[in-house]
XYZ file of C-alpha atoms in Angstrom:
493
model
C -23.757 -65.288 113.073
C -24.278 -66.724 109.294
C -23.431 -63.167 108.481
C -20.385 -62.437 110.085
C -19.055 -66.279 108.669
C -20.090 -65.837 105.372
C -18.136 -62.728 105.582
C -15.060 -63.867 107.069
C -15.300 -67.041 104.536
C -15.186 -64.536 101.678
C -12.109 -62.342 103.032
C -10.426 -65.768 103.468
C -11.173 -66.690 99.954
C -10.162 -63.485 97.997
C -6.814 -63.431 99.815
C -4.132 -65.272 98.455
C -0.110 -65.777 99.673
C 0.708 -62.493 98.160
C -1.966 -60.396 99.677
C -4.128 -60.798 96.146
C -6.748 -63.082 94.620
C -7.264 -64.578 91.366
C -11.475 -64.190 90.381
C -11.672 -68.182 89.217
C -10.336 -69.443 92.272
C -13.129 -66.968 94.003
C -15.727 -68.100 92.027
C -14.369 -71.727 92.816
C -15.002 -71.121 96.401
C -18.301 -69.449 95.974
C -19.395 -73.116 94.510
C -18.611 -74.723 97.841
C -22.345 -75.724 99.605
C -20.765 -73.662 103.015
C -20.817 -70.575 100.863
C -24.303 -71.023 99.051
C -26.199 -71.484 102.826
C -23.776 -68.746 103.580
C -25.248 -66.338 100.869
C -29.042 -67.596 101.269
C -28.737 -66.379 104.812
C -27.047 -63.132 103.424
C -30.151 -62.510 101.286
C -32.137 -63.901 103.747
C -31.393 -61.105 106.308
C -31.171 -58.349 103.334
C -34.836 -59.431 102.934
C -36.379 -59.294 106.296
C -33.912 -55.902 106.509
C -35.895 -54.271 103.420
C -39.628 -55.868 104.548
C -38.671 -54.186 108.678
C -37.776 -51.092 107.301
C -40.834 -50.940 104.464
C -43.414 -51.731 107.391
C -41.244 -49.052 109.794
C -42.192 -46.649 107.254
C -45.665 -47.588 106.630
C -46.143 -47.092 110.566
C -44.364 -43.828 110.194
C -46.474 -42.534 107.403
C -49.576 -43.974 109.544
C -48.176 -41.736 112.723
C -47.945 -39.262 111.099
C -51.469 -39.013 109.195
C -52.642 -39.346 112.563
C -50.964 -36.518 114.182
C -52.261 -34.030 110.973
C -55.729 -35.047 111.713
C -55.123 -34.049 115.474
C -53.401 -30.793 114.177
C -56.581 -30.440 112.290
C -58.877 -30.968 114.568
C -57.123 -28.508 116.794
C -56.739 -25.579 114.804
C -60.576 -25.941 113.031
C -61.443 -26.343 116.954
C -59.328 -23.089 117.809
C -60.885 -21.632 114.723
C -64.253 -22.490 116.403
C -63.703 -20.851 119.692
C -62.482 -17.746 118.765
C -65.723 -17.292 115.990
C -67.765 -17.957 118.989
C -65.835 -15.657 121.244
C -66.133 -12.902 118.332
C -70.104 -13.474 118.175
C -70.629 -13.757 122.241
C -68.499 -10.257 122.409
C -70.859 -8.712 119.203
C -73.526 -10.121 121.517
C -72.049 -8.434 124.611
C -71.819 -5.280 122.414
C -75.587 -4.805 121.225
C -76.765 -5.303 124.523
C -74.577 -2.129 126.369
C -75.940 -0.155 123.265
C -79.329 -1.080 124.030
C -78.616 -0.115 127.368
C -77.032 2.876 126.905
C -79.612 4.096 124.245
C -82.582 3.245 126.755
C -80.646 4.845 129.895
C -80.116 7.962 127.195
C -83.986 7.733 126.335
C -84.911 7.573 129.715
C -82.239 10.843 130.633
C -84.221 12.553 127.590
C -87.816 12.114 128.797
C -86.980 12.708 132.096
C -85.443 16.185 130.885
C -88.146 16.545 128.128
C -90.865 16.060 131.261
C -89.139 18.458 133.265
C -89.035 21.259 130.425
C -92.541 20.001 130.024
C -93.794 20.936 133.745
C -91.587 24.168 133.800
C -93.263 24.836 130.910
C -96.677 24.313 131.909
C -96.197 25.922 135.533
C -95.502 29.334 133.342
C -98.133 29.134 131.472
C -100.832 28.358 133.998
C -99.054 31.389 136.000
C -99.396 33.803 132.615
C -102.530 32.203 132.401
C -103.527 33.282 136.034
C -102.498 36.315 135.597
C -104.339 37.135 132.389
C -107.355 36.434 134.135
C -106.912 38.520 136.785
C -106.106 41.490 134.916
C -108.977 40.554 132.800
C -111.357 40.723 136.278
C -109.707 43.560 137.010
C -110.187 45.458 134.470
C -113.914 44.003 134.489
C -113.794 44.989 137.471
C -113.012 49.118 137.210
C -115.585 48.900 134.128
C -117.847 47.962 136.147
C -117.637 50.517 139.466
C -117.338 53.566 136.923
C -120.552 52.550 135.702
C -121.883 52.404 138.944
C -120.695 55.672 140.366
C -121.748 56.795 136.947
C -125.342 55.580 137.504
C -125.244 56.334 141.513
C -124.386 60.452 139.769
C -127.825 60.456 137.447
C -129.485 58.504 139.967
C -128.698 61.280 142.582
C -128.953 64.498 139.927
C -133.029 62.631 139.082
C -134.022 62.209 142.226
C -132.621 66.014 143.285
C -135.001 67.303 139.912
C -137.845 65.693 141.105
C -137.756 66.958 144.717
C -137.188 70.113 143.476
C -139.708 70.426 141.216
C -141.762 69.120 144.334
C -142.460 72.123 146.177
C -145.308 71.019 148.777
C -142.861 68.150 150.691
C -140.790 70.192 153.221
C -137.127 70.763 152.804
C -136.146 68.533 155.714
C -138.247 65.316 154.626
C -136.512 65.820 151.212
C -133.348 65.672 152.714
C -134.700 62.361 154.386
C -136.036 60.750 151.048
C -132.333 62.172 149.557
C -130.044 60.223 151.871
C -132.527 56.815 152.151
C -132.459 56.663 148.080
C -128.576 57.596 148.434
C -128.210 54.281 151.248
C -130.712 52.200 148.751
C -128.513 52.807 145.784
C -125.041 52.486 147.675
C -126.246 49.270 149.538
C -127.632 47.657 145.659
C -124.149 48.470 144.402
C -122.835 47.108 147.083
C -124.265 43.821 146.250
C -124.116 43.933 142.647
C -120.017 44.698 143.471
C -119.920 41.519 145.659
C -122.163 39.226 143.185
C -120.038 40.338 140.627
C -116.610 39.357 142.706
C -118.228 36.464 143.483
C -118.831 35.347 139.990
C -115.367 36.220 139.037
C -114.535 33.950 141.983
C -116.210 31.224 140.240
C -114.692 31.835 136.813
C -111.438 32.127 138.131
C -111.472 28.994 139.691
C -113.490 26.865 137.439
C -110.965 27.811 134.565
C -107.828 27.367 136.852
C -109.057 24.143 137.598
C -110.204 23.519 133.824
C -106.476 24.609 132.980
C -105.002 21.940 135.233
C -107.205 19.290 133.674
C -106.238 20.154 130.409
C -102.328 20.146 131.581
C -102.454 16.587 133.434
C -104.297 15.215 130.039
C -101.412 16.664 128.063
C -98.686 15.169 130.185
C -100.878 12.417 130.125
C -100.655 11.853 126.039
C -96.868 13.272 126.532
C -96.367 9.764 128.957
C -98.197 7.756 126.256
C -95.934 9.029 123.684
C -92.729 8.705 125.612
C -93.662 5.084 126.746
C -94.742 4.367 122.871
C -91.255 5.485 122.270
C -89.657 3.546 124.711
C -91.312 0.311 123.552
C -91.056 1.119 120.097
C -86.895 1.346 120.634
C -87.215 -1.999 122.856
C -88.894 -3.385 119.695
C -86.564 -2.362 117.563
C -83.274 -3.050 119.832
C -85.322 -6.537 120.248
C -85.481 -7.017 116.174
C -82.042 -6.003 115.857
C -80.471 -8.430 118.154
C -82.746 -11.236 116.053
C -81.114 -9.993 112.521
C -77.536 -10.754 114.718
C -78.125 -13.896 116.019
C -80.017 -15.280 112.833
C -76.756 -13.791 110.898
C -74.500 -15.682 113.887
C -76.140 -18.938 113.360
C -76.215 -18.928 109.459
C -72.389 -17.750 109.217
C -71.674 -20.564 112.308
C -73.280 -23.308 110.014
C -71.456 -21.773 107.197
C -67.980 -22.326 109.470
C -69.158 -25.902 110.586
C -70.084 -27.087 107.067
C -66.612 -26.003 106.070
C -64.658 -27.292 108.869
C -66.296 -30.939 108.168
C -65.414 -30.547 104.259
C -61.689 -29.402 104.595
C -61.363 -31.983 107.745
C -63.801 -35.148 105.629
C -61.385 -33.697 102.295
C -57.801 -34.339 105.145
C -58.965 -37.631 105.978
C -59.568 -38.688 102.395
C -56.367 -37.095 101.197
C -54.606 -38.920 103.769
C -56.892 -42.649 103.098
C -55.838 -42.275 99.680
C -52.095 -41.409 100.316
C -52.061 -44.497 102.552
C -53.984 -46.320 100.252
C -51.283 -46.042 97.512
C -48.667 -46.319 99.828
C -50.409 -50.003 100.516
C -50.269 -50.996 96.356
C -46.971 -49.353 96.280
C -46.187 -51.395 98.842
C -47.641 -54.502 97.523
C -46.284 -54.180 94.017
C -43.004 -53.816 95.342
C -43.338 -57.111 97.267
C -44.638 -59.067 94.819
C -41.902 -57.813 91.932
C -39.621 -59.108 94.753
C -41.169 -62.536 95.641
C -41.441 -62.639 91.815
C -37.748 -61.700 91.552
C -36.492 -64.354 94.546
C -38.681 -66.954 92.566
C -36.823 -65.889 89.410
C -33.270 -66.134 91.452
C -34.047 -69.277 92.903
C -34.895 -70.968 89.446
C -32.398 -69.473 87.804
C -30.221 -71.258 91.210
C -31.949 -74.312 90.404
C -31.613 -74.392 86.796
C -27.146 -73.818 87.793
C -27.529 -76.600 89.958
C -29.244 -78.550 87.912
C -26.317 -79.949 85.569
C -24.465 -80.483 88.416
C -27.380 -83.085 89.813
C -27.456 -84.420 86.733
C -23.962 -84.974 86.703
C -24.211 -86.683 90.173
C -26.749 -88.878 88.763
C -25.206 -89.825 86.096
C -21.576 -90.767 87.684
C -23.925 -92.979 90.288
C -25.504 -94.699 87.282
C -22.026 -94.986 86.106
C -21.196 -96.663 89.337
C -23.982 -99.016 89.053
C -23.202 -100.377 86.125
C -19.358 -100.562 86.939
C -20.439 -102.418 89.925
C -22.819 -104.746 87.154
C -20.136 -105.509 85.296
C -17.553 -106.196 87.737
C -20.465 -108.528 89.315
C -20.755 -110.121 85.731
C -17.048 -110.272 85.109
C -16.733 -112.332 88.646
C -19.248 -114.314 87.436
C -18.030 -114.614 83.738
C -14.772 -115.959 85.623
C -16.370 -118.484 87.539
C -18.331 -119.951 84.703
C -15.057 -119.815 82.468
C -13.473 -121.794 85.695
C -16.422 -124.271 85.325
C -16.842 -124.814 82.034
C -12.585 -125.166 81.973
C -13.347 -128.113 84.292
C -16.050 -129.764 82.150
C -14.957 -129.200 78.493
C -12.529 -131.092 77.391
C -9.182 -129.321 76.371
C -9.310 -129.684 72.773
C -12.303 -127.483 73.086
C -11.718 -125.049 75.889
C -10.622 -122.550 73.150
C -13.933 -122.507 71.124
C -15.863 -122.579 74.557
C -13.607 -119.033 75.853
C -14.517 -117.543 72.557
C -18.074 -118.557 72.984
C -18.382 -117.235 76.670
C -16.231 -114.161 75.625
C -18.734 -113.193 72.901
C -21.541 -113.601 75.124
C -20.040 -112.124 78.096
C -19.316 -108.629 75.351
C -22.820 -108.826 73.794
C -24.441 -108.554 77.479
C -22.017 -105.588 78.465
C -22.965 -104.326 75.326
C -26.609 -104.689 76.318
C -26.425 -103.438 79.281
C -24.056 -100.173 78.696
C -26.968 -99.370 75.861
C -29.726 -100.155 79.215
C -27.867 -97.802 81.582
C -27.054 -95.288 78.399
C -30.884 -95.129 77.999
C -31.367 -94.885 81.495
C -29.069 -91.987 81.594
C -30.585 -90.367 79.045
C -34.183 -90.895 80.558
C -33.404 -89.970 83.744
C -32.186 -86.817 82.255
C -34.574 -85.937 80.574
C -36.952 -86.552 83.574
C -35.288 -84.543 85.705
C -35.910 -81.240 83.571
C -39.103 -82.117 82.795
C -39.592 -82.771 86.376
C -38.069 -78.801 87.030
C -39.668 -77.068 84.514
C -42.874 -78.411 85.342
C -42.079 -77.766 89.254
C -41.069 -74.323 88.617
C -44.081 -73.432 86.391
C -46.070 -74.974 89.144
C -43.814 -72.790 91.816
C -44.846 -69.699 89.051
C -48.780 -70.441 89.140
C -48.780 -70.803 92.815
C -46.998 -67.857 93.366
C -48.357 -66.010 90.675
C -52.360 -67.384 92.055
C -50.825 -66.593 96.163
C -50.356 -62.666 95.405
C -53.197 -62.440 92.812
C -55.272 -63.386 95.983
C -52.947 -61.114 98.352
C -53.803 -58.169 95.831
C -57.760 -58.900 96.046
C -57.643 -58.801 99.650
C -55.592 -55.487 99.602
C -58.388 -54.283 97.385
C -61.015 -55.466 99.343
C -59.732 -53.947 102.410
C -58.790 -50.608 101.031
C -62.656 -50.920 99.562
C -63.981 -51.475 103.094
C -61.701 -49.100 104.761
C -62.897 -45.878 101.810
C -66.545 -47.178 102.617
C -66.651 -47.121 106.201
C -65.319 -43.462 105.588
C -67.789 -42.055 103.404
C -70.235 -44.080 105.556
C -68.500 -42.267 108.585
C -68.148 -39.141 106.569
C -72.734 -39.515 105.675
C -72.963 -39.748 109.458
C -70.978 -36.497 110.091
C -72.809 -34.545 107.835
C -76.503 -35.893 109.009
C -75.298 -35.552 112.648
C -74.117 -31.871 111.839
C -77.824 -31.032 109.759
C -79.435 -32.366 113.172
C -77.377 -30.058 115.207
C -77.852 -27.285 112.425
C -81.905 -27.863 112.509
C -82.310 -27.967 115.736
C -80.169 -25.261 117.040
C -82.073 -22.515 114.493
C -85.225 -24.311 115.678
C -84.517 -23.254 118.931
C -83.448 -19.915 118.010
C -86.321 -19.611 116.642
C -88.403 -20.811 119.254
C -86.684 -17.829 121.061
C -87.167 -15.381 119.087
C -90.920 -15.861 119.140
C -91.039 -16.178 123.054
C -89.144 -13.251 123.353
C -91.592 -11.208 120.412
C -94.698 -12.913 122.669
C -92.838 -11.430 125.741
C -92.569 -7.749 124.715
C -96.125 -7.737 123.109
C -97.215 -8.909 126.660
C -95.063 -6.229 128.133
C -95.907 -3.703 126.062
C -100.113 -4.140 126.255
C -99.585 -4.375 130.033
C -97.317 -1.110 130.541
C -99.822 0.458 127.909
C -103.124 -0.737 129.868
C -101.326 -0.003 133.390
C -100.411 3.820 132.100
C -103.845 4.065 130.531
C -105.580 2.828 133.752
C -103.569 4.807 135.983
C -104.286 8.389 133.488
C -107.982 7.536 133.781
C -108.435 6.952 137.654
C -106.115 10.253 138.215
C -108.485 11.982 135.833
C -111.673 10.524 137.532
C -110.158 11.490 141.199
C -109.312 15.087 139.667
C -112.921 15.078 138.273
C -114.516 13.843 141.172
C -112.781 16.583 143.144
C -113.790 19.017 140.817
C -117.158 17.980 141.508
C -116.663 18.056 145.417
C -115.717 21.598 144.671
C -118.724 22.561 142.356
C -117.389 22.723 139.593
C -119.010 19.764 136.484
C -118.290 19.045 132.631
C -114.748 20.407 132.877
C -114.097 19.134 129.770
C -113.311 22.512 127.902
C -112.493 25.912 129.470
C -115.408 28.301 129.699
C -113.166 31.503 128.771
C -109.500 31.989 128.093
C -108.641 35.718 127.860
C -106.352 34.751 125.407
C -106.531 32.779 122.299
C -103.356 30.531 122.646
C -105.054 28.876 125.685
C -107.625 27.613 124.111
């Protein structure tokens, strides 16, 4: 409301009759107290104006730090998911090639054991075979040397009865066809003993053969299951290089999310902080500057006072000396009464001297007075506004400690905040790689385990099949068929 009269008072005072204004009668009006209340307020309200829209942008600025930390936060947090995404699908990865080269491992050993028993069924066949050729050709040896044999036997014993004339023809022919049956009936049995060892042979390295064939499929299933666990192992070490190399390049990614985030906040503290002494500085060149303005107001006005003071000291002693000159009349009325006339003219000279010596006196009193009181009064000022000055001066000296102080606090509850970060994020760092760690040796203590117990199930399992095929063996007569007894050929041996 002060405003909008000042205003209007100042419009009213520029204009003049003729629609213009002279600047001295402005300057006149500007004197008037109405005006000077008028313009405090003005500056007044240009002051609280400046200090609303200096702490509206210092909660602006403050806004808006906070909103770039959140952006921050959000994007290093974004940054963090999708680096965790990458290593859970390189995760996801290695374990469908592990997969896929153990399903192609087992495909290959399955095919490899198949060529394997094809194999060995065609041998054991040529090796049947060789045998029997072998027997039979033993075989034909050996009846060509009997009828060979059973032909001298029968061409002898024909000499000898012929040279024997005294037994008769017909008992001869007798002795002839018993040695022929003797001869036919020991072949006979030497045929059969010798079938029947070839039996034996036959059989004994048949079943030698297939002993020899289960322990080679046995060592080829200890070398395919060596292989199997020896790709597990390897699959196994291989996923511990990755997520040793995912945890170190994770810390590496946390470590620098806390620096550039820890190096934001700071930025933005020390931004704010300067803001704050900008801030400050400003204020107190402007409470400096009103002090100034107001002394400078003070010193204008002073004259003025003094001026007042003066014309009421002025007063005061007009007032005196009319009092005196009432009372100069009545004693000159009194002492007309009591003198006699022949001397009333020395006694008016008398009282007239007297009455000018004490307004004489008392103008040099009230001219001192003056003159004291004037010089009082701007002692009084000066010594008011260098107090005003020391005050003021002492007031935002203290202001600018506390602002100090604060921004001191505020930096070391940071880097306090910022110590606590970094210790809470080496905890995290220590104890998930301890735990990693503690993985990777379970999982190392698991396949050993594995492995012994597949190796000591296979090995148990290859020796009771070999003592059930020896014990069989045995059943069937056959001992110590540890090595084959013949193999017509070499490669069989």
């Amino acid at each position: 409301m002060l405003v909008h009269l000042a205003k209007v008072a100042i419009m009213l005072g520029l204009r003049s009759s003729g629609g213009s204004y002279r600047r001295s009668e402005y300057y006149l009006d500007m004197e008037n107290p109405f005006f000077a209340q008028v313009t405090k307020q003005i500056h007044e309200h240009e002051q609280e104006s400046e200090l609303r829209e200096q702490m509206s942008g210092y909660k602006r600025m403050r806004r808006q730090h906070q909103k770039q930390l959140i952006a921050l936060e959000n994007k290093l947090k974004a940054e963090m998911d999708e680096h965790r995404l990458k290593l859970q699908k390189e995760v996801e990865t290695q374990a469908n090639n592990a997969y896929i080269e153990l399903e192609k491992l087992a495909k290959r050993q399955i095919v490899q054991s198949e060529k394997e028993m094809k194999t060995t069924l065609a041998d054991e066949k040529k090796f049947q075979q060789q045998i029997a050729t072998q027997q039979k050709k033993e075989l034909t040896t050996f009846l060509d040397d009997q009828k060979k044999q059973y032909k001298l036997c029968k061409e002898k014993i024909k000499e000898e009865m012929n040279e024997d004339h005294s037994t008769p023809k017909k008992e001869k022919q007798e002795l002839l066809s018993k040695h022929k049956e003797n001869m036919q009936h020991s072949q006979a049995e030497e045929e059969a003993q010798l079938l029947a060892e070839q039996r034996v042979f036959y059989d004994r390295n048949c079943r030698a053969f297939k002993r020899n064939v289960m322990i080679s499929r046995h060592d080829l299933e200890q070398e395919q299951i060596r292989e199997e666990l020896n790709k597990k192992k390897a699959q196994k070490e291989m996923e511990h290089c990755m997520l040793i190399r995912h945890d170190e390049s994770t810390q590496e990614l946390e470590h620098r999310q806390l620096k550039t985030l820890q190096k934001q906040r700071m930025d933005l503290i020390r931004l704010q902080h300067q803001t704050e002494m900008e801030n400050q500085i400003e204020y107190n060149k402007r409470r400096e500057r009103e002090l100034h303005r107001k002394h400078v107001l003070e010193l204008r006005q002073q004259p003025k006072n003094l001026k007042a003071l003066e014309l009421q000291i002025k007063k005061q002693f007009q007032d005196t000396c009319k009092v005196q000159t009432k009372q100069y009349k009545a004693l000159r009325h009194h002492q007309m009464e009591v003198t006699p006339k022949a001397e009333h003219k020395t006694v008016l000279k008398a009282l007239k001297d007297e009455q000018t010596r004490k307004l004489a006196i008392l103008a040099e009193q009230y001219e001192q007075s003056i003159n004291e009181m004037m010089a009082s009064q701007a002692l009084r000022l000066d010594e008011a506004q260098e107090a005003e000055c020391q005050a003021l001066r002492q007031q935002l000296q203290q202001e600018m400690e506390l602002l100090n102080a604060y921004q001191s606090k505020i930096k070391m509850q940071t880097e306090t905040q910022h110590e606590r970060e970094q210790q809470k994020l080496e905890q995290k760092v220590v104890l998930r790689r301890s735990h990693l760690e503690q993985k990777i040796e379970e999982e190392l203590i698991s396949l050993k385990i594995e492995r012994s117990d597949r190796i000591n199930h296979q090995l148990e399992r290859q020796e009771r099949e070999i003592d059930n095929f020896d014990m069989e063996s045995t059943t069937m007569g056959f001992r110590n068929l540890r090595t084959v007894d013949h193999f017509p050929n070499d490669d069989y041996r």
